[in-house]
């Protein structure tokens, strides 16, 4: 064993940890020595000679030793740790024994990290052989580089043979190989196991190739650029980023930064921080951050020390400190060594090429410096600057100044400054500058660039020389320099390097900002980051490097995690300023990609920023991009985004796009977007559509000539289709959607009428401009629906309005094609649609009434009186001869009546207009009453007008006309209309106008008129609070119940019972307890004596409904016993006799039954 250990002493043992190698060796059985270790050592060992090991049998024989053996005397063998035993088993490839040991330790709660890590890594079973290596240790490549030589091993000796008959540990069936297991094999299972192994091998190979491809995804030329320019840091690779993210999250969790870890995980939602394998494929897990930090000092790379400019360095001295790659031992397997040798050869070739380039550039520098010396014709050579003669090898150490740095120090000596003190001062200043801004790594890795060639030529600065007071001392420059070294200045760090340099040009400032801003932004409070927007924008505008500009704009859009409204406004303002400065090409190339990247961001505030940016940047984009990419982005967000605020912003941006788009082919796409926006479930989105998108689209439609020939007719056709399909159930939401769109198009239509009028050429602003009445137009929902804004100015609109009204009043519409289309096509189609609406649909009636009201108000009073009203009157035909006409009655029962009354006749409120409305309602009430037609159209008119208190007096005037009418049918209709009006009328009007009229009707000779007043009296009891008024109504109702002349009036009793059931739950409790419930009891008792079964059942049915409604009210115990329960018992008697199926319901209504 000792010989074997000696033979493998130069090899690296992959199973030893640092703790094993660092601790002193202890005696081992057999005269060897072993390294005792503790769990948790570093995963990457350093090279150490491998100690001799005893036989595995001797080590395993110590397993049964008791814990107390550690305290045995000196004569006893010392106890070997479990970790050493595990290491020996793994080293000798006793994997099954190691697995058994791992299982037993795991069951006893003493798990070894070494065994856990080994068996949890599937890569160990792919790379390791199934037999122990020769000599008891892994072969070393350091001894012999030949393959198959005496110091090497046979090809593939350290790798798993890919034969299908070899089972890996994860596919072993231990029961089959155990002594007591069943040795019978199933051929089918064997085949499946073989296929599974082959599939696993294929997957592992693909994963390894994918990982290697991900690692090598940076182009070769780009890597050369990074190596040739050390100040430019190579971008982080995806695999490196995921690995660092995992380590950072692990560090946060271990140190109780849980909230920070949660935030960090949210920002990296595409990575699973629970599983290291998610980082990459077949990637070993490195130590944690703390261990990497502690181990950092142990991996010092020998670097070339900085030297003063006046000190020479021999080439041999410089090269002696630089390790040669060929001398670095490589401890890998034979196959890997070949690959490593190829890589080393490539690197050496690259080094030789770079060295040749370096020497050629240095020769060029020397030539340029000599030319500069000749041109100056004065003794201002390099030796005078540094104060000593230049060493022959000095110029071989170039002072590199990259393009990023520019010129930060002016060294200029005037003709008078030729004294030794000046030279010393200049030398000290330069030495301090070099020391403060140049790090050791920069001097080691820098390669002369083109800017180095310009160094000498750029030395004389355009600025005036800066002179400092010279000390009248005789100290040596070295003493001065040593003295100044006590100033605590740091230029070794990135920040120190930036601080020590002062830029003297705009370009240098931009470059400096580009380097510093990515480090500044993360350290600024979120609430104050908008203060950085001007800096970021200016740098992004002026920076010469496209990649840096892209990074800065990326920072701008990601500046704040969830920007609020004010912060988004600041960012948008900055984007617009950037766009104005750089032009459309750079906006397309630099700003739009930032928007596209965040179109599906998880935070709605960020998507909101994207939606708003599309609109804000629209004026500054190429027109092809506006109508293609930006429009598609907004369309996608409108269809897919779930946030109402985002879709609202999308709609507003679409409106802006519609104001700039000029591609007629996009018209249909815009129309589809309009319909989608109008049908959005969010009220915010629909409101934004009416305020911004629809007016902007209408303006474009007007320019294309499609407003009156496509947009409005299409919406009308959709409304007609809805009405045809909605005979059994109208989709009121869609009807509202289309009709509201038509309503928002009225200002655009009127502007088109004015702009295409015959008098347009005469409309010139001359002299005093007429004033427009404040109430001339309905209040627009947004400035884009203001006719003055659409026309251009309020003055221009005033001139056009004056000519418009003169034309209508005196010259008519001859030759006025747009207005003729409105009169001859639009209005007839609208009136026809109105006739198809169900008059019982209050919402539809209200929508069409508002539409006609806005239409008439916008087009003016003359247009309404001469063009709109005649068409309605022609259809309604309100005359006495049409009373018995079926056609006339049919029109009066449709929605045409309430829409004409509330949408057209209420547009203007002068006395003559009010008289016209009163006369129309009186005629409709008369005609409907005399023809026995349904009163639904009249009720719809009263409901719509009654919602506005300004029309209450007018409606009471109409009803009083019915109260005093000679026909009992009209008086009966007037009595029923009072029920609709009472709920919205003020109590004063009820007391002064309504109750007197009802009392008058309650004493009418016709019993039907008196019965018709009962619902109105009940509504008063339900809504009025005045005590005197309630007493008058109660007295009138009591007269109906107690007067002997009404004892046999079945219809009157039925109406009273229905009224009690309707108003009882909402009436005053005292009125309910003292009047309603006792009288219901009396009516139930009387009904028990009714001899006519049909009347008895009718009363009993209405009593049941009334009692059901009142059972939900609070009823006192006395009232319950005296009236409520006796009334229910009477009702139960009626139901037992007439309707047994309702008897159970009556019993349920009786408490205690």
Tab-separated table of C-alpha atoms in Angstrom, residues 375-594:
chain	number	residue	atom	x	y	z
A	375	UNK	CA	8.573	69.920	-34.292
A	376	UNK	CA	8.762	71.600	-30.896
A	377	UNK	CA	12.375	72.745	-31.477
A	378	UNK	CA	12.840	73.222	-27.811
A	379	UNK	CA	14.168	71.253	-24.943
A	380	UNK	CA	10.811	69.769	-23.935
A	381	UNK	CA	11.597	66.145	-24.209
A	382	UNK	CA	10.427	63.272	-22.084
A	383	UNK	CA	13.548	63.544	-19.957
A	384	UNK	CA	12.747	67.140	-19.024
A	385	UNK	CA	9.239	66.203	-18.016
A	386	UNK	CA	10.290	63.435	-15.672
A	387	UNK	CA	13.369	65.197	-14.384
A	388	UNK	CA	15.841	62.412	-15.255
A	389	UNK	CA	17.222	60.875	-18.388
A	390	UNK	CA	14.931	58.221	-19.755
A	391	UNK	CA	15.917	54.647	-19.223
A	392	UNK	CA	16.365	52.676	-22.452
A	393	UNK	CA	13.601	50.351	-21.451
A	394	UNK	CA	11.227	53.062	-20.295
A	395	UNK	CA	9.343	53.314	-23.540
A	396	UNK	CA	8.572	49.653	-23.382
A	397	UNK	CA	6.090	50.447	-20.582
A	398	UNK	CA	3.424	52.394	-22.443
A	399	UNK	CA	1.128	54.776	-20.599
A	400	UNK	CA	-2.237	53.757	-21.994
A	401	UNK	CA	-5.037	56.261	-22.244
A	402	UNK	CA	-8.194	54.760	-23.681
A	403	UNK	CA	-10.930	56.567	-25.508
A	404	UNK	CA	-13.110	56.394	-22.454
A	405	UNK	CA	-10.617	58.360	-20.397
A	406	UNK	CA	-9.861	61.187	-22.806
A	407	UNK	CA	-7.275	63.696	-21.582
A	408	UNK	CA	-7.713	64.481	-17.925
A	409	UNK	CA	-4.502	66.321	-17.152
A	410	UNK	CA	-2.796	69.156	-18.965
A	411	UNK	CA	0.997	69.157	-18.640
A	412	UNK	CA	2.314	72.369	-20.100
A	413	UNK	CA	5.440	74.262	-19.302
A	414	UNK	CA	5.859	77.895	-20.258
A	415	UNK	CA	9.066	79.359	-21.618
A	416	UNK	CA	9.835	81.072	-18.329
A	417	UNK	CA	9.438	77.905	-16.258
A	418	UNK	CA	12.805	76.312	-16.904
A	419	UNK	CA	14.087	76.202	-13.399
A	420	UNK	CA	14.749	73.040	-11.510
A	421	UNK	CA	11.843	73.742	-9.154
A	422	UNK	CA	9.422	73.813	-12.045
A	423	UNK	CA	10.722	70.526	-13.288
A	424	UNK	CA	10.375	69.007	-9.843
A	425	UNK	CA	6.850	70.317	-9.483
A	426	UNK	CA	5.812	68.993	-12.847
A	427	UNK	CA	7.391	65.632	-12.108
A	428	UNK	CA	5.613	65.399	-8.764
A	429	UNK	CA	2.297	66.374	-10.260
A	430	UNK	CA	2.609	63.786	-12.970
A	431	UNK	CA	3.681	61.086	-10.524
A	432	UNK	CA	0.736	61.851	-8.283
A	433	UNK	CA	-1.591	61.743	-11.285
A	434	UNK	CA	-0.218	58.429	-12.469
A	435	UNK	CA	-0.367	56.945	-8.975
A	436	UNK	CA	-3.907	58.149	-8.338
A	437	UNK	CA	-5.559	57.095	-11.544
A	438	UNK	CA	-3.711	53.990	-12.685
A	439	UNK	CA	-4.213	50.661	-10.976
A	440	UNK	CA	-1.860	47.716	-11.093
A	441	UNK	CA	-4.211	45.613	-13.150
A	442	UNK	CA	-4.643	48.386	-15.694
A	443	UNK	CA	-0.876	48.672	-16.210
A	444	UNK	CA	-0.552	44.898	-16.481
A	445	UNK	CA	-3.343	44.236	-18.942
A	446	UNK	CA	-3.427	47.387	-21.020
A	447	UNK	CA	-2.619	47.131	-24.697
A	448	UNK	CA	-1.640	50.279	-26.633
A	449	UNK	CA	-4.584	51.660	-28.587
A	450	UNK	CA	-4.943	54.360	-31.182
A	451	UNK	CA	-5.517	56.897	-28.461
A	452	UNK	CA	-2.036	56.176	-27.112
A	453	UNK	CA	-0.603	57.330	-30.395
A	454	UNK	CA	-2.350	60.654	-29.947
A	455	UNK	CA	-1.083	61.153	-26.413
A	456	UNK	CA	1.880	63.337	-27.204
A	457	UNK	CA	0.072	65.301	-29.870
A	458	UNK	CA	-2.767	66.032	-27.505
A	459	UNK	CA	-0.501	67.173	-24.689
A	460	UNK	CA	-0.738	70.900	-25.340
A	461	UNK	CA	-4.226	71.791	-24.092
A	462	UNK	CA	-6.380	74.555	-25.432
A	463	UNK	CA	-6.917	75.759	-21.887
A	464	UNK	CA	-4.540	78.157	-20.162
A	465	UNK	CA	-1.756	76.577	-18.130
A	466	UNK	CA	-2.456	76.143	-14.440
A	467	UNK	CA	0.378	77.466	-12.213
A	468	UNK	CA	0.830	76.706	-8.531
A	469	UNK	CA	2.977	78.450	-5.973
A	470	UNK	CA	6.396	76.837	-5.745
A	471	UNK	CA	7.753	76.168	-2.272
A	472	UNK	CA	11.057	77.856	-1.475
A	473	UNK	CA	12.504	74.649	-0.196
A	474	UNK	CA	15.308	72.322	-1.169
A	475	UNK	CA	13.635	69.006	-0.534
A	476	UNK	CA	14.250	66.156	-2.938
A	477	UNK	CA	11.451	65.064	-5.270
A	478	UNK	CA	11.490	61.629	-3.656
A	479	UNK	CA	10.924	63.189	-0.252
A	480	UNK	CA	8.092	65.264	-1.628
A	481	UNK	CA	6.535	62.178	-3.152
A	482	UNK	CA	6.900	60.186	0.043
A	483	UNK	CA	5.389	63.050	1.987
A	484	UNK	CA	2.412	63.285	-0.328
A	485	UNK	CA	1.850	59.564	-0.035
A	486	UNK	CA	0.401	60.176	3.426
A	487	UNK	CA	-2.599	61.882	1.787
A	488	UNK	CA	-5.322	59.271	2.019
A	489	UNK	CA	-6.331	58.948	-1.610
A	490	UNK	CA	-7.783	55.786	-3.155
A	491	UNK	CA	-7.598	55.156	-6.865
A	492	UNK	CA	-7.517	51.372	-6.741
A	493	UNK	CA	-11.300	51.017	-6.883
A	494	UNK	CA	-13.639	51.845	-9.736
A	495	UNK	CA	-15.069	54.828	-7.906
A	496	UNK	CA	-11.665	56.078	-6.878
A	497	UNK	CA	-10.484	55.919	-10.463
A	498	UNK	CA	-13.477	57.973	-11.596
A	499	UNK	CA	-13.064	60.533	-8.831
A	500	UNK	CA	-9.403	61.090	-9.603
A	501	UNK	CA	-10.128	62.009	-13.209
A	502	UNK	CA	-11.558	65.345	-14.296
A	503	UNK	CA	-13.045	65.483	-17.768
A	504	UNK	CA	-12.266	68.511	-19.908
A	505	UNK	CA	-14.649	67.945	-22.843
A	506	UNK	CA	-18.314	67.177	-23.431
A	507	UNK	CA	-17.459	63.771	-24.820
A	508	UNK	CA	-15.448	62.896	-21.745
A	509	UNK	CA	-18.307	63.988	-19.507
A	510	UNK	CA	-20.745	61.795	-21.417
A	511	UNK	CA	-18.410	58.824	-21.208
A	512	UNK	CA	-17.943	59.351	-17.503
A	513	UNK	CA	-21.697	59.570	-16.910
A	514	UNK	CA	-22.255	56.453	-18.963
A	515	UNK	CA	-19.862	54.575	-16.715
A	516	UNK	CA	-21.108	55.971	-13.415
A	517	UNK	CA	-24.886	56.096	-13.801
A	518	UNK	CA	-25.430	52.302	-13.785
A	519	UNK	CA	-23.709	52.254	-10.390
A	520	UNK	CA	-25.502	55.323	-9.037
A	521	UNK	CA	-29.092	54.383	-9.874
A	522	UNK	CA	-29.431	51.263	-7.645
A	523	UNK	CA	-28.236	53.234	-4.626
A	524	UNK	CA	-30.792	56.046	-4.931
A	525	UNK	CA	-34.036	55.836	-2.987
A	526	UNK	CA	-36.985	54.714	-5.107
A	527	UNK	CA	-38.986	57.795	-4.158
A	528	UNK	CA	-36.244	60.098	-5.456
A	529	UNK	CA	-35.039	58.289	-8.544
A	530	UNK	CA	-36.940	60.586	-10.881
A	531	UNK	CA	-34.303	63.181	-10.032
A	532	UNK	CA	-31.900	61.103	-12.140
A	533	UNK	CA	-34.039	61.300	-15.282
A	534	UNK	CA	-32.389	64.478	-16.706
A	535	UNK	CA	-28.930	62.988	-16.218
A	536	UNK	CA	-29.856	59.679	-17.807
A	537	UNK	CA	-31.528	61.346	-20.778
A	538	UNK	CA	-28.734	63.788	-21.501
A	539	UNK	CA	-26.191	60.997	-21.332
A	540	UNK	CA	-28.310	58.731	-23.543
A	541	UNK	CA	-28.696	61.540	-26.082
A	542	UNK	CA	-25.036	62.448	-26.349
A	543	UNK	CA	-23.198	59.210	-25.599
A	544	UNK	CA	-21.281	57.944	-28.661
A	545	UNK	CA	-21.639	54.224	-27.914
A	546	UNK	CA	-24.924	52.540	-28.988
A	547	UNK	CA	-24.618	49.827	-26.332
A	548	UNK	CA	-24.184	52.389	-23.588
A	549	UNK	CA	-27.167	54.349	-24.864
A	550	UNK	CA	-29.253	51.212	-24.888
A	551	UNK	CA	-28.201	50.428	-21.329
A	552	UNK	CA	-29.082	53.942	-20.169
A	553	UNK	CA	-32.520	53.840	-21.794
A	554	UNK	CA	-33.059	50.443	-20.226
A	555	UNK	CA	-32.227	52.014	-16.876
A	556	UNK	CA	-34.694	54.819	-17.606
A	557	UNK	CA	-37.589	52.438	-18.242
A	558	UNK	CA	-36.608	50.303	-15.245
A	559	UNK	CA	-35.721	53.240	-13.030
A	560	UNK	CA	-38.640	52.731	-10.660
A	561	UNK	CA	-40.125	49.341	-9.914
A	562	UNK	CA	-43.743	50.537	-9.884
A	563	UNK	CA	-43.797	54.191	-10.992
A	564	UNK	CA	-46.767	56.252	-9.856
A	565	UNK	CA	-48.608	58.751	-12.033
A	566	UNK	CA	-46.262	61.655	-11.399
A	567	UNK	CA	-43.162	59.539	-11.938
A	568	UNK	CA	-44.530	58.188	-15.202
A	569	UNK	CA	-45.210	61.739	-16.362
A	570	UNK	CA	-41.589	62.636	-15.679
A	571	UNK	CA	-40.334	59.635	-17.620
A	572	UNK	CA	-42.685	60.387	-20.522
A	573	UNK	CA	-41.588	64.006	-20.572
A	574	UNK	CA	-38.003	62.825	-20.761
A	575	UNK	CA	-38.800	60.385	-23.579
A	576	UNK	CA	-40.434	63.141	-25.611
A	577	UNK	CA	-37.460	65.439	-25.029
A	578	UNK	CA	-35.135	62.625	-26.092
A	579	UNK	CA	-37.211	62.016	-29.229
A	580	UNK	CA	-37.161	65.689	-30.198
A	581	UNK	CA	-33.407	65.787	-29.809
A	582	UNK	CA	-32.364	62.602	-31.622
A	583	UNK	CA	-34.940	62.330	-34.415
A	584	UNK	CA	-37.214	59.523	-35.651
A	585	UNK	CA	-34.491	57.042	-36.603
A	586	UNK	CA	-32.983	56.785	-33.159
A	587	UNK	CA	-36.418	56.838	-31.533
A	588	UNK	CA	-37.330	53.784	-33.573
A	589	UNK	CA	-34.029	52.039	-32.939
A	590	UNK	CA	-33.506	52.896	-29.257
A	591	UNK	CA	-36.755	53.835	-27.522
A	592	UNK	CA	-39.275	51.499	-29.133
A	593	UNK	CA	-37.354	48.314	-28.207
A	594	UNK	CA	-37.555	49.377	-24.562
